[in-house]
CSV table of C-alpha atoms in Angstrom, one decimal:
chain,number,residue,atom,x,y,z
A,1,MET,CA,13.6,-35.7,-13.0
A,2,LEU,CA,16.6,-36.1,-10.8
A,3,LEU,CA,17.5,-39.5,-12.4
A,4,VAL,CA,17.2,-37.9,-15.9
A,5,GLY,CA,19.7,-35.3,-14.7
A,6,CYS,CA,22.0,-37.9,-13.3
A,7,GLY,CA,22.0,-39.8,-16.6
A,8,ALA,CA,22.5,-36.7,-18.7
A,9,SER,CA,25.4,-35.4,-16.6
A,10,ALA,CA,27.0,-38.8,-16.5
A,11,ALA,CA,26.9,-39.1,-20.3
A,12,ILE,CA,28.6,-35.7,-20.8
A,13,ALA,CA,31.1,-36.5,-18.1
A,14,ALA,CA,32.0,-39.9,-19.6
A,15,ILE,CA,32.2,-38.8,-23.3
A,16,PHE,CA,34.3,-35.7,-22.7
A,17,LYS,CA,35.9,-36.7,-19.4
A,18,ALA,CA,34.5,-33.4,-18.1
A,19,PRO,CA,32.6,-34.0,-14.8
A,20,ILE,CA,32.1,-30.3,-14.0
A,21,ALA,CA,30.7,-29.6,-17.5
A,22,GLY,CA,28.3,-32.5,-17.0
A,23,LEU,CA,27.1,-31.0,-13.7
A,24,VAL,CA,26.7,-27.6,-15.1
A,25,PHE,CA,24.9,-28.9,-18.2
A,26,THR,CA,22.2,-30.5,-16.1
A,27,LEU,CA,21.7,-27.4,-14.0
A,28,GLU,CA,21.5,-25.1,-17.1
A,29,ILE,CA,19.6,-27.2,-19.6
A,30,LEU,CA,17.4,-29.4,-17.4
A,31,MET,CA,17.0,-26.6,-14.9
A,32,ILE,CA,17.1,-28.9,-11.8
A,33,ASP,CA,17.0,-26.9,-8.6
A,34,LEU,CA,20.4,-26.5,-7.0
A,35,ASN,CA,20.4,-28.0,-3.5
A,36,MET,CA,22.3,-30.7,-1.7
A,37,GLY,CA,19.6,-33.2,-2.4
A,38,SER,CA,20.2,-32.9,-6.1
A,39,LEU,CA,23.8,-31.7,-6.2
A,40,LEU,CA,25.3,-34.8,-4.5
A,41,PRO,CA,23.6,-37.5,-6.7
A,42,ILE,CA,24.5,-35.6,-9.9
A,43,LEU,CA,28.1,-35.1,-8.8
A,44,THR,CA,28.4,-38.7,-7.8
A,45,SER,CA,27.1,-39.7,-11.3
A,46,CYS,CA,29.6,-37.4,-13.0
A,47,VAL,CA,32.6,-38.7,-11.1
A,48,THR,CA,31.6,-42.3,-11.5
A,49,ALA,CA,31.1,-41.9,-15.2
A,50,THR,CA,34.4,-40.1,-15.6
A,51,CYS,CA,36.3,-42.8,-13.7
A,52,PHE,CA,34.8,-45.6,-15.8
A,53,SER,CA,35.7,-43.6,-18.9
A,54,TYR,CA,39.3,-43.4,-17.8
A,55,ILE,CA,39.3,-47.1,-16.9
A,56,PHE,CA,38.1,-48.3,-20.3
A,57,GLU,CA,39.5,-45.6,-22.6
A,58,GLY,CA,42.6,-44.4,-20.9
A,59,GLU,CA,43.7,-40.8,-20.3
A,60,SER,CA,43.4,-39.8,-24.0
A,61,SER,CA,41.0,-36.9,-24.6
A,62,LEU,CA,38.5,-36.6,-27.4
A,63,PHE,CA,40.3,-33.6,-28.7
A,64,SER,CA,44.1,-33.4,-28.9
A,65,PHE,CA,45.2,-29.9,-27.9
A,66,HIS,CA,48.4,-28.4,-26.7
A,67,LEU,CA,48.5,-24.7,-25.8
A,68,ASP,CA,51.4,-23.3,-27.9
A,69,ASP,CA,50.3,-19.6,-27.7
A,70,PRO,CA,48.9,-18.3,-24.4
A,71,TRP,CA,46.2,-15.8,-24.4
A,72,THR,CA,47.1,-12.1,-24.2
A,73,ILE,CA,45.0,-9.0,-23.4
A,74,ASP,CA,45.4,-7.5,-26.8
A,75,ARG,CA,43.1,-10.3,-28.2
A,76,VAL,CA,40.0,-9.1,-26.2
A,77,PRO,CA,38.4,-7.3,-29.2
A,78,ALA,CA,38.8,-10.4,-31.4
A,79,CYS,CA,37.3,-12.5,-28.6
A,80,ILE,CA,34.3,-10.2,-28.3
A,81,LEU,CA,33.8,-10.1,-32.1
A,82,LEU,CA,34.0,-13.9,-32.2
A,83,GLY,CA,31.4,-14.2,-29.5
A,84,VAL,CA,29.0,-11.9,-31.3
A,85,CYS,CA,29.5,-13.9,-34.6
A,86,CYS,CA,29.0,-17.2,-32.7
A,87,GLY,CA,25.8,-15.8,-31.4
A,88,LEU,CA,24.6,-15.1,-34.9
A,89,VAL,CA,25.7,-18.6,-36.0
A,90,SER,CA,23.8,-20.1,-33.1
A,91,LEU,CA,20.7,-18.2,-34.1
A,92,TYR,CA,21.1,-19.6,-37.7
A,93,PHE,CA,21.5,-23.1,-36.3
A,94,ILE,CA,18.4,-22.8,-34.2
A,95,ARG,CA,16.2,-21.3,-36.9
A,96,ALA,CA,17.4,-23.6,-39.6
A,97,MET,CA,17.0,-26.7,-37.5
A,98,THR,CA,13.5,-25.7,-36.5
A,99,ALA,CA,12.5,-25.0,-40.1
A,100,CYS,CA,13.9,-28.3,-41.4
A,101,GLU,CA,12.3,-30.3,-38.6
A,102,GLY,CA,9.0,-28.7,-39.5
A,103,ILE,CA,9.4,-29.7,-43.1
A,104,PHE,CA,10.2,-33.3,-42.2
A,105,ALA,CA,7.3,-33.4,-39.7
A,106,LYS,CA,4.9,-32.7,-42.6
A,107,LEU,CA,6.2,-35.9,-44.3
A,108,SER,CA,5.5,-38.0,-41.2
A,109,LYS,CA,2.5,-39.6,-43.0
A,110,HIS,CA,4.9,-40.9,-45.7
A,111,PRO,CA,7.7,-42.5,-43.8
A,112,TYR,CA,9.5,-44.1,-46.8
A,113,PHE,CA,9.4,-40.9,-48.8
A,114,LYS,CA,10.7,-39.0,-45.7
A,115,LEU,CA,13.5,-41.6,-45.4
A,116,LEU,CA,14.3,-41.2,-49.1
A,117,ILE,CA,14.5,-37.4,-48.9
A,118,GLY,CA,16.7,-37.5,-45.9
A,119,GLY,CA,19.0,-40.1,-47.3
A,120,LEU,CA,19.4,-38.2,-50.6
A,121,THR,CA,20.1,-34.9,-48.9
A,122,LEU,CA,22.7,-36.4,-46.6
A,123,SER,CA,24.3,-38.4,-49.4
A,124,VAL,CA,24.7,-35.3,-51.6
A,125,LEU,CA,26.1,-33.2,-48.8
A,126,ILE,CA,28.6,-35.9,-47.7
A,127,PHE,CA,29.8,-36.3,-51.3
A,128,PHE,CA,30.8,-32.7,-51.5
A,129,PHE,CA,31.8,-32.3,-47.9
A,130,PRO,CA,33.2,-35.5,-46.4
A,131,SER,CA,33.8,-33.7,-43.1
A,132,LEU,CA,30.0,-33.9,-42.5
A,133,TYR,CA,30.2,-37.7,-42.1
A,134,GLY,CA,30.0,-38.9,-38.5
A,135,GLU,CA,30.3,-36.7,-35.5
A,136,GLY,CA,33.1,-34.6,-37.1
A,137,TYR,CA,35.5,-34.7,-34.2
A,138,ASN,CA,38.4,-35.9,-36.4
A,139,ALA,CA,38.0,-32.9,-38.6
A,140,VAL,CA,38.2,-30.6,-35.6
A,141,ASN,CA,41.3,-32.4,-34.4
A,142,VAL,CA,42.9,-31.5,-37.8
A,143,PHE,CA,42.6,-27.8,-36.9
A,144,LEU,CA,43.8,-28.4,-33.3
A,145,SER,CA,46.9,-30.5,-34.3
A,146,GLY,CA,47.9,-28.6,-37.4
A,147,ASN,CA,50.1,-25.5,-37.6
A,148,THR,CA,50.2,-24.6,-41.3
A,149,PRO,CA,47.6,-24.3,-44.2
A,150,ALA,CA,49.1,-27.6,-45.6
A,151,ASP,CA,48.3,-29.4,-42.3
A,152,TRP,CA,44.8,-27.9,-42.1
A,153,SER,CA,44.1,-28.8,-45.8
A,154,ALA,CA,43.9,-32.4,-44.7
A,155,VAL,CA,40.3,-31.7,-43.6
A,156,MET,CA,39.4,-31.6,-47.3
A,157,ASN,CA,40.6,-35.1,-48.0
A,158,GLY,CA,38.2,-37.0,-50.2
A,159,SER,CA,36.3,-33.9,-51.4
A,160,ILE,CA,36.3,-32.1,-54.7
A,161,PHE,CA,38.3,-29.4,-52.9
A,162,TYR,CA,41.2,-31.6,-52.2
A,163,GLY,CA,44.5,-30.3,-53.6
A,164,HIS,CA,43.3,-26.7,-53.6
A,165,SER,CA,44.6,-25.3,-50.4
A,166,SER,CA,43.6,-21.8,-51.5
A,167,LEU,CA,40.0,-22.9,-51.2
A,168,LEU,CA,40.4,-24.0,-47.5
A,169,LEU,CA,38.5,-21.0,-46.2
A,170,VAL,CA,35.6,-21.6,-48.7
A,171,TYR,CA,35.4,-25.3,-47.7
A,172,VAL,CA,35.3,-24.5,-44.0
A,173,GLY,CA,32.7,-21.9,-44.4
A,174,LEU,CA,30.5,-24.2,-46.5
A,175,VAL,CA,30.8,-26.9,-43.9
A,176,CYS,CA,29.6,-24.5,-41.3
A,177,ILE,CA,26.5,-23.7,-43.4
A,178,THR,CA,25.6,-27.2,-44.5
A,179,LYS,CA,26.3,-29.1,-41.2
A,180,VAL,CA,22.9,-28.0,-39.9
A,181,PHE,CA,21.1,-29.4,-43.0
A,182,ALA,CA,23.0,-32.7,-42.6
A,183,THR,CA,22.0,-32.9,-39.0
A,184,SER,CA,18.4,-32.0,-39.8
A,185,ALA,CA,18.2,-34.6,-42.6
A,186,THR,CA,19.6,-37.3,-40.2
A,187,ASN,CA,17.2,-36.4,-37.4
A,188,GLY,CA,14.2,-35.7,-39.6
A,189,SER,CA,14.4,-39.0,-41.5
A,190,GLY,CA,14.5,-41.1,-38.4
A,191,GLY,CA,18.2,-41.2,-37.6
A,192,CYS,CA,20.0,-39.9,-34.5
A,193,GLY,CA,22.1,-36.9,-35.4
A,194,GLY,CA,21.7,-35.2,-32.1
A,195,THR,CA,22.2,-31.5,-31.3
A,196,PHE,CA,25.1,-31.4,-28.9
A,197,ALA,CA,27.8,-32.7,-31.2
A,198,PRO,CA,26.7,-30.8,-34.3
A,199,ALA,CA,26.8,-27.5,-32.3
A,200,LEU,CA,30.4,-28.3,-31.2
A,201,ILE,CA,31.5,-29.1,-34.7
A,202,ILE,CA,29.9,-26.0,-36.3
A,203,GLY,CA,31.5,-24.0,-33.5
A,204,GLY,CA,34.9,-25.5,-34.1
A,205,PHE,CA,34.7,-24.9,-37.9
A,206,PHE,CA,33.5,-21.4,-37.4
A,207,GLY,CA,36.2,-20.6,-34.9
A,208,PHE,CA,38.8,-21.7,-37.3
A,209,PHE,CA,37.1,-19.8,-40.2
A,210,PHE,CA,37.0,-16.6,-38.1
A,211,SER,CA,40.7,-16.8,-37.0
A,212,TYR,CA,42.0,-17.9,-40.4
A,213,PHE,CA,40.2,-15.1,-42.2
A,214,TRP,CA,41.3,-12.6,-39.5
A,215,ASN,CA,45.0,-13.6,-39.9
A,216,ILE,CA,44.8,-13.7,-43.7
A,217,GLN,CA,43.3,-10.2,-43.9
A,218,GLN,CA,45.5,-9.0,-41.1
A,219,ILE,CA,42.5,-7.3,-39.4
A,220,GLY,CA,44.4,-7.0,-36.1
A,221,THR,CA,46.9,-8.7,-33.9
A,222,TYR,CA,47.6,-12.3,-34.7
A,223,ILE,CA,45.2,-14.8,-33.2
A,224,PRO,CA,46.1,-18.5,-33.0
A,225,GLU,CA,43.7,-20.7,-35.0
A,226,LYS,CA,43.9,-23.6,-32.5
A,227,ASN,CA,42.7,-21.4,-29.6
A,228,PHE,CA,39.9,-19.8,-31.5
A,229,THR,CA,38.7,-23.2,-32.8
A,230,LEU,CA,38.1,-24.1,-29.2
A,231,MET,CA,36.6,-20.8,-28.4
A,232,GLY,CA,34.2,-21.1,-31.3
A,233,MET,CA,33.1,-24.5,-30.0
A,234,ALA,CA,32.3,-22.9,-26.6
A,235,GLY,CA,30.6,-19.9,-28.2
A,236,VAL,CA,28.2,-21.7,-30.4
A,237,MET,CA,27.3,-24.2,-27.7
A,238,ALA,CA,26.6,-21.2,-25.3
A,239,GLY,CA,24.3,-19.7,-27.9
A,240,VAL,CA,22.5,-22.8,-29.2
A,241,MET,CA,21.9,-24.2,-25.8
A,242,GLN,CA,21.6,-20.9,-23.9
A,243,ALA,CA,24.2,-22.4,-21.5
A,244,PRO,CA,27.4,-20.3,-21.3
A,245,LEU,CA,28.8,-22.1,-18.2
A,246,THR,CA,28.5,-25.4,-20.0
A,247,GLY,CA,30.5,-24.1,-22.9
A,248,ILE,CA,33.1,-22.6,-20.7
A,249,PHE,CA,33.8,-25.6,-18.4
A,250,LEU,CA,33.5,-28.2,-21.2
A,251,ILE,CA,36.2,-26.6,-23.3
A,252,ALA,CA,38.3,-25.8,-20.3
A,253,GLU,CA,38.2,-29.4,-19.1
A,254,ILE,CA,38.7,-30.8,-22.6
A,255,THR,CA,42.0,-28.8,-22.9
A,256,GLY,CA,43.2,-30.2,-19.6
A,257,GLY,CA,43.6,-26.8,-18.0
A,258,TYR,CA,42.2,-23.3,-17.5
A,259,GLN,CA,44.8,-21.3,-19.6
A,260,LEU,CA,42.0,-20.2,-21.9
A,261,PHE,CA,39.4,-19.6,-19.1
A,262,VAL,CA,39.3,-15.8,-19.5
A,263,PRO,CA,38.8,-15.7,-23.3
A,264,LEU,CA,36.3,-18.6,-23.0
A,265,ILE,CA,34.2,-16.5,-20.6
A,266,ILE,CA,34.4,-13.4,-23.0
A,267,VAL,CA,33.3,-15.5,-26.0
A,268,CYS,CA,30.5,-17.4,-24.3
A,269,ILE,CA,29.0,-14.3,-22.6
A,270,SER,CA,29.1,-12.4,-25.9
A,271,ALA,CA,27.5,-15.3,-27.8
A,272,TYR,CA,24.8,-15.9,-25.2
A,273,LEU,CA,23.8,-12.2,-25.0
A,274,THR,CA,23.7,-12.0,-28.8
A,275,THR,CA,21.5,-15.0,-29.3
A,276,ASN,CA,19.3,-14.1,-26.4
A,277,ILE,CA,18.4,-10.8,-28.1
A,278,PHE,CA,16.6,-12.7,-30.8
A,279,GLU,CA,15.8,-16.1,-29.1
A,280,ARG,CA,15.2,-16.4,-25.4
A,281,HIS,CA,15.0,-20.2,-25.3
A,282,SER,CA,17.5,-22.9,-26.0
A,283,ILE,CA,17.1,-25.3,-28.9
A,284,TYR,CA,16.0,-27.9,-26.4
A,285,ALA,CA,13.3,-25.7,-24.8
A,286,LEU,CA,12.1,-23.9,-27.9
A,287,ARG,CA,9.4,-26.4,-28.8
A,288,LEU,CA,8.1,-26.6,-25.3
A,289,ALA,CA,8.0,-22.8,-25.0
A,290,HIS,CA,5.9,-22.5,-28.2
A,291,GLU,CA,3.5,-25.2,-26.8
A,292,GLY,CA,3.3,-23.3,-23.4
A,293,THR,CA,4.5,-26.4,-21.4
A,294,LEU,CA,8.0,-25.2,-20.6
A,295,LEU,CA,8.9,-25.4,-16.8
A,296,THR,CA,11.6,-23.0,-15.6
A,297,HIS,CA,13.2,-21.9,-12.4
A,298,HIS,CA,10.5,-19.2,-12.1
A,299,THR,CA,8.2,-20.8,-9.6
A,300,ASP,CA,5.2,-18.7,-10.2
A,301,GLN,CA,5.4,-19.3,-14.0
A,302,ALA,CA,6.0,-23.0,-13.5
A,303,ALA,CA,2.9,-23.2,-11.2
A,304,LEU,CA,0.8,-21.4,-13.9
A,305,THR,CA,2.1,-23.8,-16.6
A,306,LEU,CA,1.0,-26.8,-14.6
A,307,MET,CA,-2.4,-25.3,-13.8
A,308,SER,CA,-5.3,-25.9,-16.1
A,309,MET,CA,-8.1,-23.4,-16.7
A,310,HIS,CA,-10.7,-26.0,-15.7
A,311,SER,CA,-9.4,-26.1,-12.2
A,312,VAL,CA,-9.7,-22.4,-11.6
A,313,ILE,CA,-13.0,-21.6,-13.3
A,314,GLU,CA,-15.9,-21.5,-10.8
A,315,LYS,CA,-19.1,-22.8,-12.2
A,316,ASP,CA,-21.2,-23.5,-9.0
A,317,TYR,CA,-22.2,-20.0,-7.8
A,318,SER,CA,-25.2,-17.9,-7.0
A,319,TYR,CA,-26.1,-14.7,-8.7
A,320,VAL,CA,-28.5,-11.8,-8.1
A,321,GLY,CA,-30.4,-9.3,-10.2
A,322,PRO,CA,-29.9,-5.6,-10.2
A,323,ASN,CA,-33.2,-4.8,-8.5
A,324,LEU,CA,-33.0,-7.4,-5.7
A,325,PRO,CA,-34.0,-5.9,-2.3
A,326,MET,CA,-31.3,-5.7,0.3
A,327,SER,CA,-33.1,-8.1,2.6
A,328,LYS,CA,-33.0,-10.8,0.0
A,329,LEU,CA,-29.4,-9.9,-0.9
A,330,VAL,CA,-28.4,-10.7,2.7
A,331,ASN,CA,-30.0,-14.1,2.4
A,332,GLU,CA,-28.2,-14.8,-0.8
A,333,ILE,CA,-24.9,-13.7,0.8
A,334,SER,CA,-25.5,-16.0,3.7
A,335,ARG,CA,-26.1,-19.0,1.4
A,336,SER,CA,-23.2,-18.2,-0.9
A,337,HIS,CA,-20.1,-20.4,-0.6
A,338,THR,CA,-18.0,-18.1,-2.7
A,339,ASN,CA,-16.6,-14.6,-2.0
A,340,PHE,CA,-18.4,-13.0,-4.9
A,341,LEU,CA,-21.9,-12.6,-6.3
A,342,PRO,CA,-22.3,-11.8,-10.0
A,343,VAL,CA,-25.0,-9.3,-10.8
A,344,LEU,CA,-26.9,-10.4,-14.0
A,345,ASP,CA,-29.8,-8.8,-15.9
A,346,LYS,CA,-32.7,-10.7,-17.3
A,347,ASP,CA,-30.6,-11.7,-20.4
A,348,LYS,CA,-27.9,-13.1,-18.1
A,349,THR,CA,-25.5,-10.3,-19.1
A,350,LEU,CA,-22.9,-9.5,-16.4
A,351,LEU,CA,-23.5,-6.0,-14.9
A,352,GLY,CA,-21.0,-6.3,-12.1
A,353,ILE,CA,-19.7,-8.3,-9.2
A,354,ILE,CA,-20.5,-7.9,-5.5
A,355,ASP,CA,-17.5,-8.5,-3.2
A,356,VAL,CA,-19.0,-10.5,-0.4
A,357,THR,CA,-15.8,-10.1,1.8
A,358,LYS,CA,-16.2,-6.4,1.9
A,359,ILE,CA,-19.9,-6.6,2.8
A,360,ARG,CA,-19.2,-9.1,5.6
A,361,HIS,CA,-16.6,-6.8,7.1
């Protein structure tokens, strides 16, 4: 399990150049016990992977971001509301993914038909929304690098919405809704769409949607679309994966600083609490939880999960009748190797249990 944690943390650290996020991801998602025996190997993996990433890819980050508008205290209500909305989006992501995976699982006996359905679904969605193609990081970078609606409208390039900047909000909202189906079609038909990247992309699109709508409608004080795009990414990740610290540190490290640390905390906590009201398990642990095989940090619960009923059921025991004389009862107690004696009638119906320990004392 420790080696799995080292590999997972190293992958996150290398892809995003975020070693702390890789460490926290392993502790929150894989639930590895936090002690020096596990902490040092995971940290070593994260640092090594990050160094190799810098050697082969340079210092460029996956997302290009420059903080033009620092966070101010009057944006706290917007951050809280964004977090709550991200929690609801996360719940939609989890439920929709689970439902779609169930549908594709029913088609497992017909692999070619399943592949056809997945391919057709994905093709239609990409035709209308080209931003769904690939991971979607380039589309998020459009929001992070642009400053005007004309800049942001580049995200609609190649779609039927292109040239209609007034429909930008509609396009972004539809991408948020359909991204989960594109991911489900990819995963369900045998591809590898993952969960981590789609959660980030949906969060980025929703963060931009939220801030752009807020500013257009002048709901409150101005909120920068760039900043809230990143906060949306952190919020949806915190809700989908039930991992608020991962969302906080990942976005903080991606941006190359901690200028947005306070709003990230507000958004991630709000998103996590909102999702947790309706769904207590992350998208990774949900299936195991339904099967009753999920291991958590709760040691007693983990022990019960690993224990089978066959190992605790006692089948080799003596029993007595209700009219047995006391002298014979003493003999039965002396021969019994258990701490109890069932009392059965002639039909083998349980009438009660004699606690041998109390009689011996």
